[in-house]
């Protein structure tokens, strides 16, 4: 059975698909409002209309802002079709998007060919008043090769639009990143960077912090996009473990009645049999019996149990058949045109099949960005399509495997990807400090006031960081300590206070220590609430709800302990019932009145707890122990910061248990306490030797 780590319901309000008087959707209008900015970073999911948003931005810069030329760079030739001629004026805009055929360099062939580079240079050296003569479409590769043949100053007053911007990085070896850095440092070029996911899957940033600060960001979330659809109601993200070969589990996760894209594993991966053609044949056999291959289209006709016939596209076959299949898919628009697509490296970025309901990805993926792109294939809106599903079919580690580290890392990668997707796909709560003397309120959807967050109004820098918290969350989840937190072997307060603080300092070096702490509290709150189960009223609380109550004030304080919060029909720990109408949040399986919510509670919530619970249920005890042992053996050394956080907890443990924590304890937190004590004793001995 496939386990959904995330399932999100959407409102189907149609908002994201409605056009304004200029023919712009909600996301496009948001981007157009920032059209005067020299550097724009547009983050928006697949199917939100990024290509057309760029058309609006480019035309305004060419017509109204003195920009001479516009260059659109895409990662591969097939995506260039997204920027074909478009009659925007028919929908209310003041100009049409036109590209001369000789200026569309997204044609088959070597991206570094002299012909394409010469065409690029001719375009740069040509002056014209005709808008269609001032627009060029090319691949990232053609841009890189041509850039080396031109002076940086030749890009003055030129708009460079980079689609799928996550292909760039701040690494010195990344040529696209270096190109962008040189343009921003040594020319007056305008830049529009577009991506559906602003994280790469590795630890290399896309932009250096000082360059990133120059960009005005336009963010349109997956949740906004999906919530504004007309038909799609829910999205599930889950995984299914298999043992042995993945074909043994393919029937368990493949539903012939759902429009599905299947991505088989890379031939160099452990999951692959090294024979991609046989793998495709076995998947087709699992579906049914091949009756024929259409000679004109290359589409397989497969009869399944019950007599239904499926139309199956094989994009793994790289012989003469694949061009016919691709040509057919480009023009296939109807619901019955295709049922199943089997692919290896294709059908990811820029692939548009609105009817797709299920993407089944076999094997671990190194890049979170790749997962986002794959999920985007199923999140198009289409009539009759109420649910979209992403399933990752992954190998369960073998506890006896000598190379358990590799297997463990892959499993945790799958879990962290899912956790990150929860931050991207689910609605966010907006938090703010509670005014002194004020009551906790929910002001509009997802807005909550919290005790213990410094200041009544965040600075613009803090607000900007919080508005782009998904970038920080992405970096946070990729930290080595996150794996330990997922399996319960790292204390949540260490993650929240030490690791998250470090990530924010690295990504936002311009923030003061106080501002870093404000951002930390905001993101810790967001992650805790996202993992919590959301907001409840007294009518929606389960009958067996358990409550968190505020801890009593320390002895000697003037304020009395806060009274437990009660609702009608629910008894408090003290047995009273006040009859008050309250609103509650679920944290770590228990419920807290939002009037009592504070940072002390939030810092004690492990945002990865849900993953740990599912992991515990999905693998055997021996495998789970192997995972924990592997993480334990590779844990980073104790830092003074972590020891400072753990010390008061150790004292509390000793007071409550009447003994010191032990390394042999089955409780991973107690084991960490014991390690902390050993580390502290070691530090004390070192200081004594130095003093003596």
XYZ file of C-alpha atoms in Angstrom:
692
model
C 0.000 0.000 0.000
C 1.273 3.465 -0.906
C 1.670 5.842 2.029
C 0.757 9.487 1.445
C 2.997 11.727 3.488
C 1.045 14.734 2.258
C -2.526 15.154 1.092
C -3.798 18.663 0.521
C -7.358 19.713 -0.303
C -8.026 22.773 -2.465
C -10.912 25.220 -2.712
C -11.575 25.120 -6.496
C -12.339 28.852 -6.554
C -11.143 29.346 -10.145
C -9.219 32.486 -9.219
C -5.840 31.486 -10.680
C -7.359 30.900 -14.140
C -9.363 34.124 -14.476
C -8.035 36.853 -16.776
C -8.078 40.595 -16.078
C -8.798 43.311 -18.645
C -5.285 42.930 -20.114
C -5.698 39.186 -20.573
C -3.496 38.331 -17.591
C -4.004 35.604 -15.036
C -3.490 36.309 -11.351
C 0.215 35.373 -11.379
C 0.912 37.251 -14.604
C -0.717 40.410 -13.276
C 1.380 40.157 -10.117
C 4.558 39.920 -12.207
C 3.474 42.789 -14.469
C 3.133 45.116 -11.487
C 6.919 44.811 -11.035
C 7.722 45.399 -14.717
C 9.874 48.499 -14.056
C 12.437 46.568 -11.989
C 15.796 45.839 -13.636
C 16.196 42.430 -11.980
C 13.152 40.225 -11.465
C 13.000 36.736 -9.976
C 9.710 35.022 -10.792
C 8.959 31.863 -8.819
C 5.769 30.156 -9.953
C 4.666 26.540 -10.456
C 4.092 24.704 -13.731
C 0.957 25.712 -15.646
C 0.731 29.108 -13.919
C 1.606 30.933 -17.141
C 5.260 31.964 -16.677
C 5.910 31.988 -20.433
C 3.119 34.432 -21.128
C 4.083 36.505 -18.090
C 7.501 36.922 -19.691
C 5.874 38.034 -22.949
C 4.027 40.812 -21.112
C 7.181 41.894 -19.277
C 9.383 41.786 -22.377
C 7.000 43.783 -24.535
C 6.649 46.504 -21.924
C 10.432 46.780 -21.567
C 10.908 46.876 -25.353
C 8.138 49.416 -25.988
C 8.133 51.592 -22.865
C 11.457 51.198 -21.040
C 14.139 51.739 -23.688
C 15.293 48.109 -23.788
C 16.808 47.349 -27.197
C 16.488 43.578 -27.411
C 14.983 40.624 -25.548
C 16.672 37.205 -25.350
C 14.747 34.242 -23.946
C 16.914 31.258 -22.943
C 15.308 27.864 -22.232
C 17.007 24.623 -21.056
C 16.042 22.507 -24.067
C 14.715 23.038 -27.580
C 11.243 21.570 -26.958
C 10.453 24.280 -24.381
C 11.093 26.965 -27.000
C 7.626 26.241 -28.400
C 6.185 27.932 -25.297
C 7.340 31.253 -26.771
C 5.811 30.924 -30.234
C 3.868 33.861 -31.704
C 0.902 34.739 -29.468
C -1.910 37.243 -30.270
C -1.998 38.958 -26.866
C -3.994 41.919 -28.218
C -6.944 39.605 -28.851
C -7.310 39.328 -25.059
C -6.813 42.989 -24.151
C -3.049 43.657 -24.199
C -1.646 46.543 -26.245
C 0.783 44.479 -28.371
C 1.291 40.986 -29.772
C 4.216 38.639 -29.153
C 6.041 37.882 -32.395
C 9.343 36.126 -33.121
C 10.927 35.950 -36.565
C 11.671 32.350 -37.688
C 15.367 33.187 -38.121
C 15.449 34.381 -34.494
C 14.102 31.121 -33.092
C 17.251 29.092 -32.461
C 15.412 26.287 -30.657
C 15.768 23.954 -33.608
C 17.244 20.434 -33.516
C 21.006 20.300 -33.757
C 24.176 21.072 -31.867
C 23.631 23.916 -29.437
C 27.236 25.017 -29.907
C 27.153 24.975 -33.703
C 28.726 27.857 -35.597
C 25.423 28.461 -37.376
C 23.495 29.151 -34.182
C 26.287 31.227 -32.670
C 26.554 33.293 -35.864
C 22.768 33.782 -35.881
C 22.934 34.961 -32.256
C 25.726 37.444 -33.064
C 23.870 38.784 -36.123
C 20.836 39.370 -33.924
C 22.891 41.292 -31.381
C 24.461 43.515 -34.048
C 21.224 44.244 -35.912
C 19.198 47.384 -35.234
C 15.492 47.537 -35.998
C 12.404 49.381 -34.855
C 10.215 46.322 -35.488
C 9.475 44.506 -32.213
C 9.532 41.103 -33.926
C 13.120 41.766 -35.036
C 14.204 42.471 -31.458
C 13.258 39.133 -29.846
C 15.388 35.960 -29.905
C 14.692 32.469 -28.483
C 17.577 30.090 -27.775
C 18.715 27.358 -25.410
C 20.878 27.887 -22.324
C 23.720 26.173 -24.187
C 23.498 28.462 -27.226
C 23.449 31.486 -24.920
C 26.579 30.289 -23.117
C 28.537 29.610 -26.328
C 27.482 32.885 -27.957
C 28.210 34.915 -24.819
C 31.864 33.888 -25.006
C 32.064 35.382 -28.516
C 30.636 38.765 -27.494
C 31.747 41.614 -25.275
C 29.730 41.931 -22.073
C 28.991 45.570 -22.948
C 27.119 44.411 -26.064
C 24.358 43.277 -23.697
C 23.766 46.823 -22.423
C 20.050 47.691 -22.415
C 19.203 44.095 -23.350
C 16.689 41.950 -21.497
C 17.963 38.461 -20.712
C 15.170 36.126 -19.609
C 16.319 32.764 -18.220
C 13.626 30.101 -18.059
C 14.062 27.235 -15.547
C 16.534 29.366 -13.617
C 17.426 26.586 -11.182
C 19.858 25.301 -13.840
C 22.138 28.155 -12.791
C 24.188 28.218 -9.599
C 26.725 30.360 -7.781
C 29.348 27.623 -8.204
C 32.429 28.782 -10.110
C 32.099 25.865 -12.501
C 28.526 26.752 -13.451
C 28.828 28.641 -16.729
C 25.272 29.968 -16.705
C 25.781 31.338 -13.191
C 29.071 32.978 -14.180
C 27.448 34.520 -17.251
C 24.716 36.051 -15.130
C 27.217 37.369 -12.589
C 29.256 39.073 -15.331
C 26.168 40.663 -16.861
C 25.019 42.063 -13.520
C 28.483 43.365 -12.647
C 29.568 44.800 -16.002
C 26.519 45.737 -18.091
C 23.204 47.547 -17.884
C 21.285 44.434 -18.938
C 17.879 43.676 -17.455
C 17.333 40.150 -16.103
C 14.139 38.166 -15.620
C 14.791 34.786 -13.996
C 11.943 32.257 -13.918
C 11.670 28.964 -12.097
C 9.092 26.641 -10.608
C 11.376 25.695 -7.732
C 14.126 27.816 -6.245
C 16.200 24.970 -4.894
C 18.540 22.648 -6.719
C 18.718 19.553 -4.553
C 22.372 20.131 -3.763
C 23.818 22.599 -1.280
C 25.049 25.061 -3.910
C 23.040 28.321 -3.922
C 21.642 29.560 -7.213
C 22.746 33.121 -6.491
C 25.231 34.597 -4.074
C 23.408 36.472 -1.281
C 24.740 39.851 -2.453
C 23.433 39.209 -5.999
C 20.144 37.810 -4.763
C 19.477 41.031 -2.862
C 19.432 42.934 -6.164
C 16.402 40.999 -7.404
C 12.801 41.966 -6.840
C 10.926 38.742 -6.170
C 7.519 37.781 -7.432
C 6.359 34.581 -5.761
C 3.266 32.636 -6.709
C 2.931 29.460 -4.687
C 1.751 26.018 -5.652
C -1.028 26.446 -3.128
C -2.286 29.669 -4.755
C -2.168 28.009 -8.152
C -3.939 24.802 -7.155
C -6.401 26.510 -4.830
C -7.485 28.683 -7.765
C -8.247 25.825 -10.141
C -11.752 24.875 -11.260
C -11.507 21.081 -11.324
C -8.519 19.764 -9.355
C -9.567 19.252 -5.753
C -6.698 17.448 -4.008
C -3.049 16.467 -4.303
C -1.346 13.485 -2.713
C 2.414 13.001 -2.350
C 3.528 9.612 -1.129
C 5.907 6.714 -1.503
C 5.863 2.952 -1.602
C 8.689 0.675 -0.471
C 9.648 -2.459 -2.367
C 12.178 -5.245 -1.788
C 14.173 -6.981 -4.495
C 13.412 -5.565 -7.961
C 10.883 -2.779 -8.445
C 8.911 -4.818 -10.980
C 7.715 -6.956 -8.058
C 5.713 -3.968 -6.797
C 4.709 -2.270 -10.036
C 1.176 -3.704 -10.061
C 0.603 -2.449 -6.521
C 1.168 1.180 -7.494
C 0.110 1.306 -11.163
C -3.599 1.868 -11.829
C -4.478 1.359 -15.538
C -7.584 3.514 -15.073
C -5.528 6.629 -14.253
C -3.747 8.786 -16.813
C -0.142 8.151 -15.751
C 3.438 9.152 -16.518
C 5.941 6.514 -15.389
C 9.579 7.563 -14.973
C 11.849 4.523 -14.836
C 15.192 4.789 -12.976
C 18.364 6.094 -14.584
C 20.404 3.260 -16.071
C 23.324 4.184 -13.795
C 21.236 3.979 -10.624
C 21.047 1.014 -8.273
C 17.351 0.555 -8.957
C 17.923 0.027 -12.682
C 18.284 -3.450 -14.190
C 20.682 -1.831 -16.715
C 18.307 -2.904 -19.489
C 15.825 -0.045 -19.963
C 14.076 -1.717 -22.897
C 13.282 -4.852 -20.915
C 12.012 -2.711 -18.042
C 9.554 -1.005 -20.408
C 8.433 -4.373 -21.755
C 7.789 -5.639 -18.218
C 5.787 -2.537 -17.305
C 3.678 -2.961 -20.443
C 3.197 -6.659 -19.596
C 2.019 -5.622 -16.122
C -0.620 -3.473 -17.784
C -1.892 -6.093 -20.215
C -1.285 -7.531 -23.686
C 0.105 -5.558 -26.628
C -2.233 -5.847 -29.591
C -0.337 -3.662 -32.054
C 1.885 -0.645 -32.598
C 0.343 2.106 -34.702
C 2.674 2.553 -37.693
C 2.100 6.302 -38.100
C 2.327 7.314 -34.430
C 4.414 4.618 -32.722
C 1.738 4.361 -30.004
C 1.244 0.932 -28.399
C -2.288 -0.419 -28.115
C -2.490 -2.520 -24.935
C -5.537 -4.557 -23.916
C -5.974 -4.776 -20.144
C -8.071 -7.077 -17.998
C -11.735 -6.479 -18.733
C -11.134 -5.661 -22.383
C -10.286 -1.956 -22.112
C -7.620 -0.775 -24.581
C -4.922 1.669 -23.469
C -2.846 3.957 -25.671
C 0.736 3.794 -24.356
C 3.599 6.091 -25.393
C 7.127 4.694 -25.058
C 9.614 7.575 -24.785
C 12.393 5.290 -23.526
C 12.826 3.743 -26.970
C 15.407 6.015 -28.602
C 15.218 4.404 -32.047
C 13.399 5.791 -35.088
C 10.072 5.229 -33.308
C 10.550 7.964 -30.687
C 10.346 10.979 -33.066
C 6.972 9.660 -34.257
C 5.755 9.261 -30.657
C 6.951 12.763 -29.714
C 5.288 14.278 -32.774
C 2.036 12.567 -31.822
C 2.220 13.774 -28.210
C 2.810 17.376 -29.323
C -0.540 17.442 -31.087
C -2.454 15.170 -28.695
C -5.026 17.312 -26.872
C -8.057 15.093 -26.292
C -8.710 12.978 -23.219
C -8.663 9.726 -25.200
C -5.508 10.504 -27.193
C -3.126 8.887 -24.664
C -3.412 6.893 -21.417
C 0.093 5.969 -20.216
C 3.493 7.539 -20.924
C 6.694 5.661 -20.029
C 9.802 7.843 -19.936
C 13.342 7.963 -18.625
C 14.828 11.474 -18.924
C 11.918 13.062 -20.796
C 8.406 14.283 -19.887
C 9.641 16.450 -17.005
C 10.402 20.142 -17.466
C 7.988 21.939 -19.754
C 6.048 18.796 -20.713
C 2.359 19.648 -20.889
C -0.272 16.888 -20.624
C -3.220 18.368 -18.683
C -5.029 15.049 -18.334
C -2.206 13.413 -16.345
C -3.536 12.306 -12.932
C -0.629 10.259 -11.592
C 3.139 10.516 -11.870
C 4.881 7.325 -10.781
C 8.598 7.854 -10.249
C 10.738 4.776 -9.689
C 13.923 5.166 -7.675
C 15.474 7.923 -5.598
C 16.054 11.341 -7.120
C 19.140 13.355 -6.244
C 17.472 16.654 -6.983
C 14.462 18.084 -5.172
C 13.998 20.339 -8.189
C 13.539 17.279 -10.382
C 10.828 16.032 -8.028
C 9.051 19.405 -8.168
C 9.162 19.327 -11.959
C 7.830 15.768 -12.057
C 4.966 16.585 -9.685
C 4.138 19.546 -11.917
C 3.247 17.149 -14.728
C 0.170 16.029 -12.763
C -0.946 19.374 -11.337
C -2.555 20.807 -14.459
C -6.255 21.583 -14.239
C -8.564 19.644 -16.536
C -12.291 18.826 -16.661
C -13.168 15.705 -14.696
C -9.783 15.586 -12.957
C -10.373 15.955 -9.220
C -7.181 14.422 -7.759
C -3.486 14.458 -8.678
C -1.023 11.944 -7.242
C 2.769 11.677 -7.040
C 4.123 8.284 -6.015
C 7.794 7.530 -5.448
C 8.479 3.788 -5.631
C 11.699 3.281 -3.662
C 13.793 0.382 -2.424
C 13.627 -0.463 1.261
C 17.140 -0.675 2.725
C 18.371 -4.080 3.725
C 19.484 -4.075 7.342
C 22.122 -6.685 6.473
C 23.490 -4.709 3.525
C 27.103 -3.681 4.093
C 26.479 -0.485 2.138
C 23.565 0.553 4.326
C 24.739 4.167 4.346
C 23.868 4.559 0.663
C 20.443 3.009 1.144
C 19.761 5.063 4.273
C 20.702 8.332 2.622
C 18.420 7.559 -0.305
C 15.475 6.713 1.909
C 15.897 9.874 3.951
C 16.250 11.881 0.764
C 12.846 10.636 -0.343
C 11.380 11.605 3.032
C 12.957 15.066 3.032
C 11.753 15.700 -0.508
C 8.227 14.945 0.631
C 8.614 17.188 3.667
C 9.842 20.015 1.504
C 6.955 19.533 -0.877
C 4.594 19.965 2.073
C 6.014 23.459 2.555
C 5.526 24.187 -1.147
C 2.141 22.586 -1.722
C 0.265 23.315 1.500
C -1.131 26.676 2.647
C 1.028 28.808 4.892
C 0.014 30.336 8.191
C 0.874 34.002 8.512
C 2.052 34.831 12.020
C 2.631 38.093 13.841
C 3.498 39.126 17.398
C 0.632 39.601 19.817
C 0.283 43.219 20.890
C 0.765 43.754 24.600
C -2.521 43.302 26.373
C -4.205 42.059 23.198
C -6.148 38.904 22.546
C -4.971 36.172 20.190
C -6.950 36.374 16.969
C -7.098 34.752 13.580
C -7.248 37.709 11.210
C -8.186 36.232 7.861
C -7.240 32.766 6.575
C -4.111 31.384 8.203
C -3.190 34.485 10.244
C -2.254 33.783 13.864
C -0.827 35.903 16.677
C 1.780 34.295 18.936
C 3.350 35.095 22.285
C 7.111 35.409 22.529
C 7.936 36.813 19.090
C 9.957 39.969 19.564
C 8.562 43.304 18.487
C 5.124 44.246 17.259
C 6.093 44.840 13.643
C 8.872 43.067 11.741
C 11.403 45.152 9.809
C 11.174 45.170 5.982
C 14.240 42.896 5.864
C 12.615 40.402 8.228
C 9.355 40.523 6.319
C 11.176 39.904 3.028
C 12.932 36.874 4.504
C 9.630 35.520 5.835
C 7.901 36.129 2.514
C 10.550 33.907 0.912
C 10.751 31.381 3.715
C 10.465 28.414 1.340
C 14.040 29.085 0.179
C 15.290 28.955 3.767
C 13.220 25.849 4.509
C 14.730 24.166 1.433
C 18.254 24.861 2.698
C 17.301 23.831 6.245
C 15.933 20.456 5.195
C 19.123 19.701 3.277
C 21.330 20.114 6.356
C 23.021 16.909 7.609
C 21.307 17.266 10.991
C 17.861 17.024 9.362
C 18.309 13.308 8.733
C 18.889 12.757 12.435
C 15.782 14.772 13.280
C 13.677 12.694 10.892
C 14.557 9.503 12.746
C 14.150 11.106 16.163
C 17.858 11.148 17.017
C 18.260 14.916 17.178
C 16.493 17.175 19.646
C 13.924 19.503 18.014
C 15.209 22.524 19.917
C 18.702 21.966 18.536
C 17.241 21.942 15.027
C 15.077 24.992 15.650
C 17.513 27.134 17.618
C 20.966 26.114 16.377
C 20.669 24.656 12.861
C 17.906 26.926 11.604
C 19.712 29.982 12.988
C 22.869 28.971 11.124
C 20.988 28.555 7.843
C 19.306 31.958 8.166
C 22.631 33.641 8.915
C 24.152 32.050 5.807
C 21.275 32.933 3.494
C 20.519 36.390 4.946
C 23.885 37.866 5.995
C 22.432 41.378 5.984
C 20.200 40.648 9.012
C 21.151 41.652 12.543
C 21.191 38.996 15.278
C 17.801 40.227 16.507
C 16.359 40.074 12.987
C 17.779 36.580 12.485
C 15.993 35.483 15.645
C 12.717 37.009 14.460
C 13.018 35.173 11.149
C 13.949 31.959 12.960
C 10.880 32.154 15.174
C 8.669 32.814 12.186
C 9.989 29.897 10.144
C 10.057 27.534 13.127
C 6.423 28.451 13.716
C 5.563 27.878 10.068
C 7.209 24.463 9.989
C 5.641 23.392 13.273
C 2.184 24.446 12.132
C 2.603 22.889 8.683
C 3.457 19.609 10.381
C 0.727 20.002 12.970
C -2.500 19.249 11.211
C -3.806 22.808 11.092
C -6.432 24.927 12.810
C -9.428 23.415 14.623
C -12.608 24.779 16.140
C -14.521 23.204 18.995
C -16.820 21.540 16.486
C -13.989 19.867 14.567
C -11.892 18.629 17.487
C -11.818 14.832 17.840
C -13.577 13.385 20.874
C -10.332 11.971 22.287
C -8.396 15.248 21.921
C -5.553 15.757 24.410
C -4.576 19.295 25.362
C -1.337 21.147 25.960
C -1.581 23.646 28.799
C 0.911 26.385 29.636
C 3.552 25.516 32.194
C 3.101 27.185 35.599
C 5.124 30.319 36.246
C 8.394 29.736 38.148
C 8.198 30.135 41.908
C 8.514 33.719 43.056
C 6.807 35.254 40.021
C 3.821 37.514 40.603
C 1.576 36.054 37.897
C -0.391 32.935 38.842
C -0.257 29.896 36.574
C -2.460 30.247 33.508
C -5.666 28.234 33.757
C -6.152 25.285 31.410
C -8.306 26.057 28.375
C -11.585 24.149 28.166
C -14.301 23.841 25.523
C -17.877 22.565 25.797
C -18.063 18.820 26.057
C -14.331 18.468 26.718
C -12.953 18.018 30.177
C -9.690 19.632 31.127
C -7.032 17.913 33.210
C -8.636 19.670 36.170
C -12.128 18.424 35.338
C -13.676 21.888 34.822
C -15.740 23.077 31.882
C -15.948 26.797 31.147
C -18.160 26.669 28.065
C -15.914 29.121 26.161
C -15.706 28.963 22.367
C -12.013 28.500 21.529
C -9.824 27.843 18.522
C -7.064 25.250 18.654
C -3.942 24.165 16.829
C -2.712 20.610 16.738
C 0.938 20.274 17.727
C 2.613 16.869 17.973
C -0.721 15.085 18.262
C -2.084 17.327 21.031
C -4.128 20.498 20.902
C -3.312 23.967 22.191
C -5.559 26.991 22.481
C -4.162 29.666 20.167
C -4.315 32.147 23.051
C -1.687 30.023 24.802
C 0.573 29.473 21.791
C 4.153 30.583 22.422
C 7.663 29.991 21.093
C 8.619 27.658 23.945
C 5.933 25.249 22.763
C 6.853 25.646 19.099
C 10.564 25.014 19.666
C 9.701 21.668 21.264
C 7.878 20.448 18.143
C 9.846 18.220 15.773
C 8.618 19.277 12.295
C 9.875 15.945 10.970
C 7.860 13.857 13.425
C 5.256 12.909 10.843
C 7.950 11.492 8.587
C 9.395 9.491 11.468
C 5.992 8.026 12.311
C 5.394 6.956 8.719
C 8.933 5.627 8.402
C 8.443 3.613 11.590
C 5.283 2.044 10.201
C 6.660 1.427 6.722
C 9.891 -0.412 7.479
C 10.823 -3.259 9.773
C 12.277 -2.622 13.210
C 15.636 -3.997 12.045
C 15.780 -1.570 9.118
C 14.737 1.362 11.288
C 17.466 0.502 13.783
C 19.982 0.309 10.931
C 18.913 3.762 9.831
C 19.267 5.186 13.323
C 22.611 3.476 13.867
C 23.941 4.805 10.579
C 22.916 8.352 11.435
C 24.267 7.952 14.957
C 27.638 6.856 13.600
C 27.862 9.780 11.194
C 26.452 12.509 13.425
C 28.302 15.815 13.479
C 30.289 16.436 16.624
C 28.702 18.246 19.533
C 28.921 22.015 19.313
C 28.969 24.433 22.210
C 25.718 25.888 20.915
C 23.967 22.510 21.037
C 25.422 21.719 24.467
C 24.123 25.050 25.793
C 20.623 24.176 24.596
C 20.725 20.624 25.966
C 22.248 21.372 29.398
C 19.039 22.605 31.113
C 17.160 19.639 29.650
C 19.767 17.258 31.033
C 19.379 18.802 34.493
C 15.611 18.413 34.243
C 16.057 14.777 33.131
C 18.303 14.015 36.111
C 15.855 15.667 38.497
C 12.853 13.773 37.100
C 14.536 10.372 36.595
C 16.888 10.429 39.557
C 19.818 9.295 37.396
C 22.109 10.418 34.604
C 21.174 9.655 30.981
C 22.916 6.602 29.490
C 24.336 5.937 26.031
C 22.743 2.488 25.996
C 19.213 3.862 26.309
C 16.787 2.909 23.487
C 15.561 6.522 23.598
C 17.667 8.492 21.041
C 17.139 11.763 22.928
C 18.462 10.270 26.175
C 21.453 8.911 24.246
C 22.154 12.420 22.973
C 21.920 13.777 26.515
C 24.536 11.198 27.553
C 26.790 12.221 24.677
C 26.408 15.839 25.707
C 27.521 15.010 29.244
C 30.593 13.208 27.902
C 31.374 16.154 25.642
C 31.025 18.633 28.523
C 33.319 16.535 30.723
C 35.862 16.396 27.923
C 35.723 20.180 27.501
C 36.137 20.630 31.258
C 39.232 18.411 31.299
C 40.733 20.335 28.386
C 40.165 23.655 30.141
C 41.707 22.288 33.347
C 44.835 21.173 31.480
C 45.125 24.545 29.769
C 44.719 26.383 33.079
C 47.291 24.154 34.792
